[in-house]
Coordinates of N, CA and C in Angstrom, one line a residue:
M1 N 0.9 -1.2 0.0 CA 0.0 0.0 0.0 C 0.9 1.2 0.0
K2 N 0.6 2.1 -0.9 CA 1.4 3.3 -1.0 C 0.6 4.6 -0.8
I3 N 0.4 4.9 0.5 CA -0.3 6.2 0.8 C 0.8 7.1 1.4
D4 N 1.0 8.2 0.8 CA 1.9 9.2 1.3 C 1.6 9.6 2.7
D5 N 2.7 9.9 3.5 CA 2.5 10.4 4.9 C 1.7 11.6 5.0
W6 N 1.9 12.6 4.0 CA 1.2 13.8 4.1 C -0.3 13.6 3.9
L7 N -0.7 12.6 3.1 CA -2.1 12.3 2.8 C -2.7 11.7 4.0
L8 N -2.0 10.8 4.6 CA -2.4 10.1 5.8 C -2.7 11.0 7.0
E9 N -1.9 12.1 7.0 CA -2.1 13.1 8.1 C -3.4 13.9 7.9
I10 N -3.9 14.0 6.7 CA -5.1 14.8 6.6 C -6.4 14.0 6.4
L11 N -6.2 12.7 6.2 CA -7.4 11.8 6.1 C -8.0 11.6 7.5
A12 N -9.4 11.6 7.5 CA -10.1 11.4 8.8 C -11.2 10.4 8.5
C13 N -11.7 9.8 9.6 CA -12.8 8.8 9.5 C -14.0 9.6 9.2
P14 N -14.8 9.2 8.2 CA -16.0 9.9 7.8 C -17.1 9.8 8.9
A15 N -17.0 8.7 9.7 CA -18.1 8.5 10.7 C -17.8 9.4 12.0
C16 N -16.6 9.4 12.5 CA -16.4 10.2 13.7 C -15.3 11.3 13.6
K17 N -14.7 11.4 12.5 CA -13.7 12.5 12.2 C -12.4 12.3 12.9
A18 N -12.1 11.1 13.5 CA -10.8 10.8 14.1 C -9.8 10.5 13.1
P19 N -8.5 10.6 13.4 CA -7.4 10.2 12.5 C -7.4 8.7 12.1
L20 N -6.9 8.4 11.0 CA -6.8 7.0 10.5 C -5.3 6.6 10.6
R21 N -5.1 5.3 10.8 CA -3.7 4.8 10.8 C -3.7 3.6 9.8
A22 N -2.5 3.5 9.1 CA -2.4 2.5 8.1 C -2.1 1.1 8.7
E23 N -2.8 0.2 8.1 CA -2.6 -1.2 8.5 C -1.9 -1.8 7.2
N24 N -0.6 -1.7 7.0 CA 0.0 -2.1 5.8 C -0.1 -3.6 5.4
E25 N -0.1 -4.5 6.3 CA -0.1 -5.9 6.0 C -1.5 -6.2 5.4
A26 N -2.6 -5.6 5.9 CA -3.9 -5.9 5.4 C -4.4 -4.9 4.3
E27 N -3.6 -3.9 4.0 CA -4.0 -2.9 3.0 C -5.3 -2.3 3.4
E28 N -5.3 -1.8 4.7 CA -6.5 -1.1 5.2 C -6.1 0.1 6.0
L29 N -7.1 1.0 6.3 CA -7.0 2.1 7.1 C -7.9 1.9 8.3
A30 N -7.4 2.0 9.5 CA -8.2 1.8 10.7 C -8.4 3.1 11.4
C31 N -9.6 3.3 11.9 CA -9.9 4.6 12.6 C -9.4 4.4 14.0
T32 N -8.8 5.5 14.5 CA -8.2 5.5 15.9 C -9.3 5.8 16.9
G33 N -10.5 6.3 16.4 CA -11.6 6.6 17.3 C -12.6 5.5 17.4
C34 N -13.4 5.4 16.4 CA -14.5 4.4 16.5 C -14.1 3.0 16.1
G35 N -12.9 2.8 15.5 CA -12.4 1.5 15.2 C -12.8 0.9 13.8
L36 N -13.6 1.6 13.0 CA -14.0 1.1 11.7 C -12.8 0.9 10.9
I37 N -12.8 -0.1 10.0 CA -11.7 -0.4 9.2 C -12.1 -0.2 7.7
Y38 N -11.4 0.7 7.0 CA -11.7 1.0 5.6 C -10.7 0.3 4.7
P39 N -11.2 -0.2 3.6 CA -10.3 -0.9 2.6 C -9.6 0.1 1.8
V40 N -8.4 -0.4 1.2 CA -7.6 0.4 0.3 C -7.6 -0.5 -1.0
R41 N -8.1 0.0 -2.1 CA -8.1 -0.8 -3.3 C -7.3 0.0 -4.4
D42 N -6.3 -0.7 -4.9 CA -5.4 -0.1 -5.9 C -4.8 1.2 -5.4
D43 N -4.3 1.2 -4.1 CA -3.7 2.3 -3.5 C -4.6 3.5 -3.3
I44 N -6.0 3.3 -3.4 CA -6.9 4.4 -3.2 C -7.8 4.0 -2.0
P45 N -7.8 4.9 -0.9 CA -8.6 4.6 0.2 C -10.1 4.7 -0.1
V46 N -10.9 3.8 0.3 CA -12.4 3.8 0.1 C -13.0 4.2 1.4
L47 N -13.2 5.5 1.6 CA -13.7 6.1 2.8 C -15.2 6.2 2.8
L48 N -15.9 5.1 2.6 CA -17.3 5.1 2.7 C -17.7 4.2 3.9
V49 N -18.6 4.8 4.7 CA -19.0 4.1 5.9 C -19.6 2.7 5.6
D50 N -20.4 2.7 4.5 CA -21.0 1.5 4.0 C -20.0 0.4 3.6
E51 N -18.8 0.8 3.2 CA -17.8 -0.2 2.8 C -16.9 -0.6 4.0
A52 N -16.9 0.1 5.1 CA -16.1 -0.2 6.2 C -16.6 -1.4 7.0
R53 N -15.7 -2.1 7.7 CA -16.1 -3.2 8.5 C -15.7 -2.9 9.9
K54 N -16.5 -3.5 10.8 CA -16.2 -3.3 12.3 C -15.1 -4.3 12.7
P55 N -14.3 -3.9 13.7 CA -13.2 -4.7 14.1 C -13.7 -6.0 14.8

């Protein structure tokens, strides 16, 4: 997964607005607040609450 650090700094969870952290092994972004996990497809974060999974 290739998400630039500067982009990761400005991305936020659409559900609770908390910062996201990269889960490189699983190619996902995890919310540090509510815990939703968003997929990354072809190096593009899919930040849709309907596409997120619960931990």
